[in-house]
Every structure is written in structure tokens, then in C-alpha cells.
Steps between C-alpha positions, in 0.01 A plus 500: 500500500460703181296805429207582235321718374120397508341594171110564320361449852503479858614246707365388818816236718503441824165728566694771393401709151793529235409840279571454122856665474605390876783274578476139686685289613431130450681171496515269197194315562300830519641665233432178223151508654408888336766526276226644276495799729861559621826627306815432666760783631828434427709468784770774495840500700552684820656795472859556634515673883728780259208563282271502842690722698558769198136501492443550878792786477344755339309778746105543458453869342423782707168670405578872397407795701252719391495872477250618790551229700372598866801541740449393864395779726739553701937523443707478760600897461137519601517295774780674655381861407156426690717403835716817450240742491287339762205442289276238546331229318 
């Protein structure tokens, strides 16, 4: 079934509400029915797995560090000077 566009109002099909600028999908019948209020989306063609998979490929940015970022408390130097010297925690 083809896609539109509903346009200068809302729509209300199948007790669902269609916002001016949404997209519906509706069979022939439907569509002749408020053809006043619809503009058809142009099918496009799939694109290729090549062109999907390029897409998928590329690695989500890591967020810089900032300067005077707090450190965690304790390093494992720490850790293993506390035990040495008998110290407690």
C-alpha cells in the first residue's frame, strides 16, 4: 500500500488521529476517498546491502575528555601501597 502525506488538516482513520504533515498509509479506496487531504510519497528503491553495510561500518564518536575530569579514587599503586605498609581502610 502506498504512503501520503496528509495535508491542511488532521485526519482521524481507523480511530486513530493523522497530524497535518504525518504519513499514512492507506489502500486505493481510502486514498480516492480524501484525496483532497493527502499527497502521495513516491516510492523509492531499496537501497543495496553495500550501501547498508557502509553505513552500519562506521564507529559512533567517542565523546572527548575534559580537562578536570575527576579520576577514580583509588589506583592500583594505591591499593598495593595500603597492604604494604599495613594501613587500614
Amino acid at each position: 500500500m502506498p504512503n501520503y502525506t496528509v495535508k491542511g488538516t488532521n485526519i482521524l482513520h481507523n480511530k486513530t488521529v493523522f497530524a497535518e504533515g504525518s504519513t499514512i498509509e492507506l489502500d486505493s479506496e481510502e486514498a480516492i476517498r480524501l484525496a483532497d487531504y493527502l499527497e502521495e510519497i513516491p516510492e523509492t528503491k531499496k537501497e543495496t546491502k553495500k550501501q547498508d553495510d557502509s553505513k552500519q561500518a562506521k564507529p559512533a564518536a567517542k565523546e572527548p575528555k575534559t580537562p578536570g575530569t575527576p579520576q577514580p579514587a583509588t589506583t592500583k599503586s594505591e591499593d598495593t601501597n595500603s597492604e604494604n605498609t599495613g594501613g587500614t581502610q
